[in-house]
């Protein structure tokens, strides 16, 4: 991407694609049912393509009609080749949970970036449940079988750990309890409750009691992705004269840390037209250009906006006074080390940060100048730097920016339609 900055203003009223986390869960839950599921407004992007491709190799029948999918699964078959999860850790971790209960071996692999991501946090509890897993990093071979329920205390508040273990737990014998140090996104809990799985949960604990019945189909209309929406909201807040309205966005409180952070910074954000979709709260959100002040972020809010730190960091460069982020070491284990890749690239645009092992400190507002940047092969870094480019004077060129297609294939087109100049 080459961004000609600064952008004058962004104006528009639009929808974003379906939520990435909810899409992944809907596809894999539906794939475990032998009855037909209808999934509407599914995210069609690199990461969900990885999930769909793997499930087809496992014998699941998936019919695509744009963003709607008809899925019929149930009896998974031994794959005749390695399952390539691409760049998607969610695909790999959720598949591991579901495969742990299958009576065959499967090899899971992915891009070099995915091969660096931590899988031990999933592999260890799945081994305790009865699965055999060759190693704690991809490529790995998982041999499933009869599982038993366990009590697992996870060191990290990770929704992927929870989602993966719940997929195993619903196919196990006996109760499984998963405890986490703090709240994380609860989409699996909501979706599984909707299809009649017996589970109880609160912020720190989920207990699932499996039953012998067949797994029911999943029929859901997936809310718009708050993570994709955040790029548009952040751009509207920081580009003078902008006003953007986004429709039918998921506002599950386990995901809305970014809205809380933006409001705390003084952003003019309005959340209205509250409704429900697929067991999840949704609303329309509008944002206008605002003067921002720096804030301190630490504790539970970090998990509630874990994917939004790259774009939050761009916002923080435009805020008056000091912004401090702590308790965010998990950012170093994402598609790239998001603390060091952000600081490295933004420094090329003229910023000054103080880096901590679990966050950073900066004082703003800081003027950005156009520069040659790298996405570090990370979709959210690519898109966040594109917004920085819209705020900067001069041209910004981002290498390996096609990676944005992993979660937001229409990013460039959407922003150009609203008034940006990206070529
Ligand atoms: C996700 C959970 C988060 C998030 C990822 C999607 C999910 O990961 O960063 O993009 O769908 O459960 P962790 O659970 O590893 O924090």
Coordinates of C-alpha atoms and ligand atoms in Angstrom, one line a residue:
X1 CA 0.0 0.0 0.0
X2 CA 1.1 3.5 -0.7
X3 CA -0.8 6.1 1.3
X4 CA -0.8 9.7 0.2
X5 CA -1.1 11.8 3.4
X6 CA -2.5 13.6 5.0
X7 CA -6.1 12.5 4.3
X8 CA -8.5 15.5 4.3
X9 CA -11.5 13.8 5.8
X10 CA -13.3 10.5 6.0
X11 CA -17.1 10.5 5.6
X12 CA -19.4 7.5 5.4
X13 CA -22.1 5.1 6.6
X14 CA -21.3 1.4 6.2
X15 CA -21.2 -2.1 7.5
X16 CA -18.0 -4.1 8.1
X17 CA -17.6 -7.9 7.5
X18 CA -18.5 -10.5 10.1
X19 CA -16.5 -10.9 13.3
X20 CA -13.4 -13.1 12.9
X21 CA -13.6 -14.9 16.3
X22 CA -17.3 -15.6 15.9
X23 CA -16.9 -16.7 12.3
X24 CA -14.2 -19.2 13.3
X25 CA -16.3 -20.6 16.1
X26 CA -19.5 -20.8 14.0
X27 CA -17.7 -22.7 11.2
X28 CA -16.1 -25.3 13.5
X29 CA -19.1 -25.8 15.8
X30 CA -21.3 -26.3 12.7
X31 CA -18.7 -28.8 11.3
X32 CA -19.2 -31.0 14.4
X33 CA -22.9 -31.4 13.7
X34 CA -24.3 -34.0 11.3
X35 CA -27.3 -31.7 10.6
X36 CA -27.2 -28.8 8.3
X37 CA -26.2 -25.4 9.7
X38 CA -26.8 -22.0 8.1
X39 CA -24.2 -19.3 8.9
X40 CA -24.9 -15.8 7.7
X41 CA -22.5 -12.8 7.4
X42 CA -19.4 -15.0 7.8
X43 CA -16.0 -13.2 7.5
X44 CA -14.6 -14.1 4.1
X45 CA -10.9 -13.5 4.5
X46 CA -7.6 -15.3 4.6
X47 CA -8.0 -16.7 8.1
X48 CA -11.5 -18.1 7.6
X49 CA -10.4 -19.6 4.3
X50 CA -7.7 -21.5 6.2
X51 CA -10.3 -22.9 8.5
X52 CA -12.7 -23.8 5.7
X53 CA -10.0 -25.5 3.6
X54 CA -8.8 -27.6 6.6
X55 CA -12.4 -28.7 7.5
X56 CA -13.1 -29.7 3.9
X57 CA -10.0 -32.0 4.0
X58 CA -11.6 -33.5 7.2
X59 CA -14.7 -34.4 5.2
X60 CA -17.0 -31.5 6.1
X61 CA -19.3 -30.3 3.4
X62 CA -19.3 -26.5 3.1
X63 CA -21.3 -24.7 0.5
X64 CA -20.4 -21.0 0.0
X65 CA -22.8 -18.3 -1.2
X66 CA -20.8 -15.0 -0.7
X67 CA -20.9 -14.4 3.1
X68 CA -23.4 -17.2 3.8
X69 CA -22.3 -20.8 4.4
X70 CA -24.2 -24.0 4.6
X71 CA -22.2 -26.5 6.6
X72 CA -22.8 -30.2 7.2
X73 CA -20.3 -32.2 9.1
X74 CA -20.3 -34.8 11.8
X75 CA -18.2 -37.7 10.8
X76 CA -14.7 -36.3 10.3
X77 CA -12.3 -38.4 8.2
X78 CA -8.5 -38.9 8.6
X79 CA -6.9 -36.2 6.4
X80 CA -4.8 -37.4 3.5
X81 CA -2.4 -34.5 3.8
X82 CA -1.2 -32.0 6.4
X83 CA -3.8 -29.4 7.5
X84 CA -2.4 -26.0 6.5
X85 CA -3.7 -23.4 9.0
X86 CA -1.9 -20.6 7.0
X87 CA -1.3 -17.6 9.3
X88 CA -4.3 -18.4 11.6
X89 CA -3.5 -19.4 15.2
X90 CA -7.3 -19.5 15.9
X91 CA -7.7 -22.1 13.1
X92 CA -4.9 -24.2 14.5
X93 CA -5.9 -23.9 18.2
X94 CA -9.6 -24.6 17.6
X95 CA -8.8 -27.5 15.3
X96 CA -6.6 -29.0 17.9
X97 CA -9.4 -29.0 20.4
X98 CA -11.9 -30.6 18.0
X99 CA -9.3 -33.1 16.7
X100 CA -8.4 -34.3 20.2
X101 CA -11.6 -36.3 20.3
X102 CA -11.2 -37.8 16.8
X103 CA -10.1 -41.4 16.3
X104 CA -7.2 -40.7 14.0
X105 CA -3.9 -38.7 13.6
X106 CA -3.7 -35.4 11.8
X107 CA -0.7 -33.1 11.1
X108 CA -1.2 -29.4 11.5
X109 CA 1.1 -26.9 10.0
X110 CA 1.2 -23.2 8.9
X111 CA 3.3 -20.3 7.9
X112 CA 6.8 -19.7 9.5
X113 CA 5.0 -17.0 11.6
X114 CA 2.4 -19.5 12.9
X115 CA 5.2 -22.0 13.6
X116 CA 6.5 -19.6 16.2
X117 CA 3.2 -19.1 18.0
X118 CA 2.9 -20.9 21.4
X119 CA 0.8 -24.1 21.3
X120 CA 1.9 -25.5 24.7
X121 CA -1.0 -23.7 26.4
X122 CA -3.4 -25.8 24.4
X123 CA -1.3 -29.0 23.9
X124 CA -0.7 -29.6 27.7
X125 CA -4.4 -29.7 28.8
X126 CA -5.4 -31.7 25.7
X127 CA -2.8 -34.3 26.6
X128 CA -4.2 -34.4 30.1
X129 CA -7.6 -35.1 28.6
X130 CA -6.2 -38.0 26.6
X131 CA -4.9 -36.7 23.3
X132 CA -1.3 -37.4 22.0
X133 CA 0.4 -34.3 20.6
X134 CA 3.9 -34.6 19.1
X135 CA 5.3 -31.2 20.1
X136 CA 4.4 -27.8 21.4
X137 CA 4.9 -25.8 18.2
X138 CA 3.7 -26.4 14.7
X139 CA 4.1 -28.4 12.6
X140 CA 2.7 -31.0 15.1
X141 CA 0.8 -34.3 14.9
X142 CA -2.3 -34.8 17.0
X143 CA -3.7 -38.2 17.7
X144 CA -7.2 -38.1 19.2
X145 CA -9.2 -40.6 21.0
X146 CA -11.5 -41.0 24.0
X147 CA -11.2 -37.9 26.2
X148 CA -11.8 -37.4 29.9
X149 CA -12.9 -34.1 31.5
X150 CA -10.3 -32.2 33.5
X151 CA -10.0 -29.1 35.7
X152 CA -7.5 -26.8 34.0
X153 CA -6.0 -23.6 35.4
X154 CA -4.7 -21.5 32.5
X155 CA -1.8 -19.1 33.2
X156 CA -3.1 -16.6 30.6
X157 CA -6.6 -15.2 30.0
X158 CA -6.9 -16.5 26.5
X159 CA -10.1 -17.1 24.7
X160 CA -8.4 -19.4 22.2
X161 CA -7.4 -21.7 25.1
X162 CA -10.9 -21.7 26.4
X163 CA -12.5 -22.2 22.9
X164 CA -10.2 -25.1 22.1
X165 CA -10.7 -26.9 25.4
X166 CA -14.5 -26.5 25.2
X167 CA -14.4 -28.2 21.7
X168 CA -12.6 -31.1 23.4
X169 CA -14.8 -31.0 26.5
X170 CA -18.1 -31.3 24.7
X171 CA -16.8 -34.6 23.1
X172 CA -15.2 -35.9 26.4
X173 CA -16.6 -38.1 29.2
X174 CA -17.1 -36.2 32.4
X175 CA -17.1 -32.5 33.4
X176 CA -14.4 -30.1 32.3
X177 CA -13.7 -26.8 34.2
X178 CA -11.4 -24.2 32.7
X179 CA -10.2 -21.4 35.0
X180 CA -8.4 -18.2 33.8
X181 CA -6.8 -15.3 35.7
X182 CA -9.2 -12.8 34.1
X183 CA -12.1 -12.4 31.6
X184 CA -11.6 -13.1 27.9
X185 CA -14.0 -13.1 24.9
X186 CA -16.9 -15.4 25.7
X187 CA -18.2 -16.1 22.1
X188 CA -17.8 -19.9 22.5
X189 CA -19.7 -20.0 25.7
X190 CA -22.6 -18.0 24.2
X191 CA -22.7 -20.0 21.0
X192 CA -22.5 -23.4 22.7
X193 CA -25.2 -22.4 25.1
X194 CA -27.4 -21.5 22.1
X195 CA -27.1 -25.0 20.6
X196 CA -28.0 -26.6 23.9
X197 CA -24.6 -27.6 25.4
X198 CA -24.7 -27.6 29.2
X199 CA -22.3 -25.0 30.5
X200 CA -22.0 -22.4 33.2
X201 CA -19.6 -19.6 33.1
X202 CA -18.5 -16.3 34.6
X203 CA -15.5 -14.0 34.1
X204 CA -12.9 -16.5 35.4
X205 CA -14.4 -20.0 35.1
X206 CA -16.3 -22.1 32.6
X207 CA -17.7 -25.6 33.4
X208 CA -19.0 -27.9 30.7
X209 CA -21.0 -31.1 31.3
X210 CA -21.1 -33.1 28.1
X211 CA -24.1 -35.1 27.1
X212 CA -24.5 -38.2 24.9
X213 CA -26.7 -36.4 22.4
X214 CA -25.8 -35.5 18.9
X215 CA -24.4 -32.0 18.5
X216 CA -27.1 -29.6 17.3
X217 CA -26.6 -27.4 14.2
X218 CA -25.5 -23.8 14.6
X219 CA -27.7 -21.2 12.9
X220 CA -26.4 -17.7 13.3
X221 CA -26.1 -14.2 11.8
X222 CA -22.6 -13.1 12.7
X223 CA -22.2 -9.5 14.0
X224 CA -19.9 -7.0 12.3
X225 CA -16.3 -7.2 13.5
X226 CA -15.5 -4.7 16.3
X227 CA -11.8 -5.2 15.5
X228 CA -12.1 -4.2 11.9
X229 CA -14.5 -1.4 12.9
X230 CA -11.8 0.0 15.2
X231 CA -9.6 1.0 12.2
X232 CA -12.5 3.1 10.8
X233 CA -13.4 4.6 14.2
X234 CA -9.8 5.5 15.0
X235 CA -9.3 7.1 11.6
X236 CA -12.5 9.1 12.0
X237 CA -11.4 10.3 15.5
X238 CA -8.0 11.5 14.3
X239 CA -8.6 12.9 10.8
X240 CA -10.1 16.4 11.0
X241 CA -13.7 16.9 9.8
X242 CA -14.4 13.2 9.7
X243 CA -17.7 11.5 10.6
X244 CA -18.2 7.8 10.2
X245 CA -21.2 5.5 11.1
X246 CA -20.9 1.8 11.3
X247 CA -23.9 -0.6 11.4
X248 CA -24.5 -3.8 13.3
X249 CA -21.2 -4.1 15.1
X250 CA -20.7 -6.7 17.8
X251 CA -20.5 -4.9 21.2
X252 CA -19.9 -7.9 23.5
X253 CA -18.3 -6.3 26.6
X254 CA -15.4 -8.8 26.4
X255 CA -14.4 -7.1 23.2
X256 CA -15.2 -3.4 23.7
X257 CA -12.2 -2.3 25.7
X258 CA -11.2 -0.2 22.6
X259 CA -14.4 1.8 22.8
X260 CA -13.9 2.4 26.6
X261 CA -10.3 3.4 25.9
X262 CA -11.4 5.8 23.1
X263 CA -14.1 7.3 25.2
X264 CA -11.6 7.7 28.1
X265 CA -9.3 9.6 25.7
X266 CA -12.1 12.0 25.0
X267 CA -13.3 10.6 21.6
X268 CA -16.7 11.6 20.3
X269 CA -18.2 8.1 20.0
X270 CA -21.9 7.3 20.0
X271 CA -23.2 3.7 20.4
X272 CA -27.0 3.4 19.5
X273 CA -29.7 1.2 17.9
X274 CA -28.9 -1.7 20.4
X275 CA -30.1 -5.1 19.2
X276 CA -29.1 -8.8 19.3
X277 CA -27.7 -11.1 16.7
X278 CA -26.8 -14.8 17.2
X279 CA -26.8 -14.5 21.0
X280 CA -24.5 -11.5 20.8
X281 CA -25.3 -7.8 21.5
X282 CA -24.9 -5.5 18.4
X283 CA -25.3 -1.8 17.9
X284 CA -24.5 1.0 15.4
X285 CA -21.5 3.1 16.3
X286 CA -20.6 6.6 15.0
X287 CA -17.4 8.5 15.6
X288 CA -16.3 12.1 14.8
X289 CA -13.0 13.9 14.8
X290 CA -12.0 14.7 18.5
X291 CA -9.2 16.1 20.6
X292 CA -7.6 13.2 22.5
X293 CA -5.8 13.0 25.8
X294 CA -3.4 10.3 26.9
X295 CA -4.5 7.6 29.3
X296 CA -3.1 4.7 31.3
X297 CA -4.1 1.2 30.2
X298 CA -3.4 -1.9 32.5
X299 CA -5.2 -4.9 34.0
X300 CA -8.3 -6.6 32.6
X301 CA -9.0 -4.0 29.8
X302 CA -5.9 -5.3 28.1
X303 CA -7.5 -8.6 27.2
X304 CA -10.8 -6.8 26.3
X305 CA -8.9 -5.0 23.5
X306 CA -6.0 -7.3 22.9
X307 CA -6.3 -7.1 19.1
X308 CA -6.8 -3.4 19.1
X309 CA -3.4 -2.3 20.5
X310 CA -1.8 -1.6 17.1
X311 CA -4.6 0.9 16.3
X312 CA -4.8 2.2 19.8
X313 CA -1.0 3.0 19.6
X314 CA -1.6 5.1 16.5
X315 CA -4.4 7.0 18.4
X316 CA -2.0 7.5 21.4
X317 CA 0.5 9.3 19.1
X318 CA -2.2 11.9 18.5
X319 CA -3.2 12.3 22.1
X320 CA -2.1 15.2 24.4
X321 CA 0.1 14.3 27.4
X322 CA 1.2 10.8 28.4
X323 CA -0.1 7.4 27.4
X324 CA 1.1 4.4 29.3
X325 CA 0.4 0.7 28.5
X326 CA 1.3 -2.1 31.0
X327 CA 0.3 -5.8 31.5
X328 CA 0.3 -6.3 27.7
X329 CA 3.2 -8.8 27.3
X330 CA 0.9 -11.1 25.4
X331 CA 1.2 -8.7 22.5
X332 CA 4.7 -10.0 21.9
X333 CA 3.2 -13.5 21.0
X334 CA 0.8 -12.4 18.3
X335 CA 1.3 -12.5 14.5
X336 CA 4.4 -10.4 15.2
X337 CA 5.9 -9.0 18.4
X338 CA 3.4 -6.1 18.3
X339 CA 5.2 -4.0 20.9
X340 CA 8.5 -3.9 19.1
X341 CA 7.2 -4.0 15.5
X342 CA 4.9 -0.9 16.2
X343 CA 7.7 1.1 18.0
X344 CA 10.2 0.2 15.3
X345 CA 7.9 1.3 12.4
X346 CA 6.5 4.4 14.1
X347 CA 10.0 5.6 15.0
X348 CA 10.6 5.7 11.3
X349 CA 7.8 8.2 11.1
X350 CA 9.4 10.4 13.7
X351 CA 7.9 9.2 17.0
X352 CA 9.6 8.6 20.4
X353 CA 8.5 5.8 22.7
X354 CA 9.8 4.3 25.9
X355 CA 9.5 0.5 25.6
X356 CA 8.7 -1.8 28.5
X357 CA 8.7 -5.6 28.5
X358 CA 4.9 -5.4 28.8
X359 CA 4.0 -2.2 27.1
X360 CA 5.3 1.3 26.4
X361 CA 5.0 5.0 27.3
X362 CA 4.9 8.0 25.0
X363 CA 4.0 11.7 25.2
X364 CA 2.0 13.3 22.5
X365 CA 0.8 14.7 20.3
X366 CA 3.6 13.6 18.0
X367 CA 3.8 14.7 14.3
X368 CA 4.1 11.8 11.9
X369 CA 6.0 12.0 8.6
X370 CA 5.6 9.7 5.6
X371 CA 8.1 6.8 5.5
X372 CA 8.9 3.4 4.1
X373 CA 7.5 0.9 6.5
X374 CA 7.1 -2.9 7.0
X375 CA 4.0 -4.7 8.1
X376 CA 6.2 -7.4 9.8
X377 CA 3.8 -9.9 8.1
X378 CA 1.1 -8.9 10.5
X379 CA -2.3 -7.8 9.2
X380 CA -3.1 -5.5 12.1
X381 CA 0.3 -3.8 12.0
X382 CA -0.2 -3.2 8.2
X383 CA -3.7 -1.6 8.7
X384 CA -2.6 0.4 11.7
X385 CA 0.4 1.8 9.9
X386 CA -1.9 2.7 6.9
X387 CA -4.0 4.9 9.3
X388 CA -0.7 6.4 10.6
X389 CA 0.1 7.1 6.9
X390 CA -3.3 9.0 6.6
X391 CA -2.2 11.2 9.5
X392 CA 1.3 11.8 8.2
X393 CA 2.6 14.4 5.9
X394 CA 3.9 12.9 2.6
X395 CA 3.8 9.4 1.2
X396 CA 3.9 6.3 3.3
X397 CA 4.7 3.0 1.7
X398 CA 4.0 -0.3 3.5
X399 CA 5.7 -3.4 2.3
X400 CA 4.0 -6.9 2.6
X401 CA 0.7 -5.0 3.1
X402 CA -1.4 -7.6 1.3
X403 CA -1.4 -9.4 4.6
X404 CA -4.3 -7.1 5.6
X405 CA -6.4 -9.6 3.5
X406 CA -6.0 -12.1 6.3
X407 CA -8.8 -10.3 8.3
X408 CA -10.0 -7.3 6.2
X409 CA -9.9 -7.9 2.4
X410 CA -11.7 -4.7 1.5
X411 CA -9.6 -2.4 3.7
X412 CA -8.0 -0.3 0.9
X413 CA -11.2 -0.1 -1.1
X414 CA -13.3 0.9 1.9
X415 CA -10.9 3.6 3.0
X416 CA -10.7 5.0 -0.6
X417 CA -14.5 5.1 -0.8
X418 CA -14.6 7.2 2.4
X419 CA -12.0 9.7 1.2
X420 CA -8.5 8.2 1.7
X421 CA -5.9 8.0 -1.1
X422 CA -4.3 4.6 -1.0
X423 CA -2.8 3.1 -4.1
Ligands
LIG1 C1 -9.1 -14.9 19.6 C2 -8.5 -14.6 20.8 C3 -7.3 -13.7 21.0 C4 -7.2 -12.8 19.8 C5 -7.3 -13.5 18.5 C6 -8.6 -14.2 18.4 C7 -10.2 -15.8 19.5 O1 -6.2 -14.6 21.1 O2 -5.9 -12.2 19.9 O3 -7.2 -12.7 17.4 O4 -10.9 -15.9 18.5 O5 -10.4 -16.5 20.5 P1 -5.7 -15.2 22.5 O6 -6.8 -16.0 23.0 O7 -4.5 -16.0 22.2 O8 -5.4 -14.0 23.4

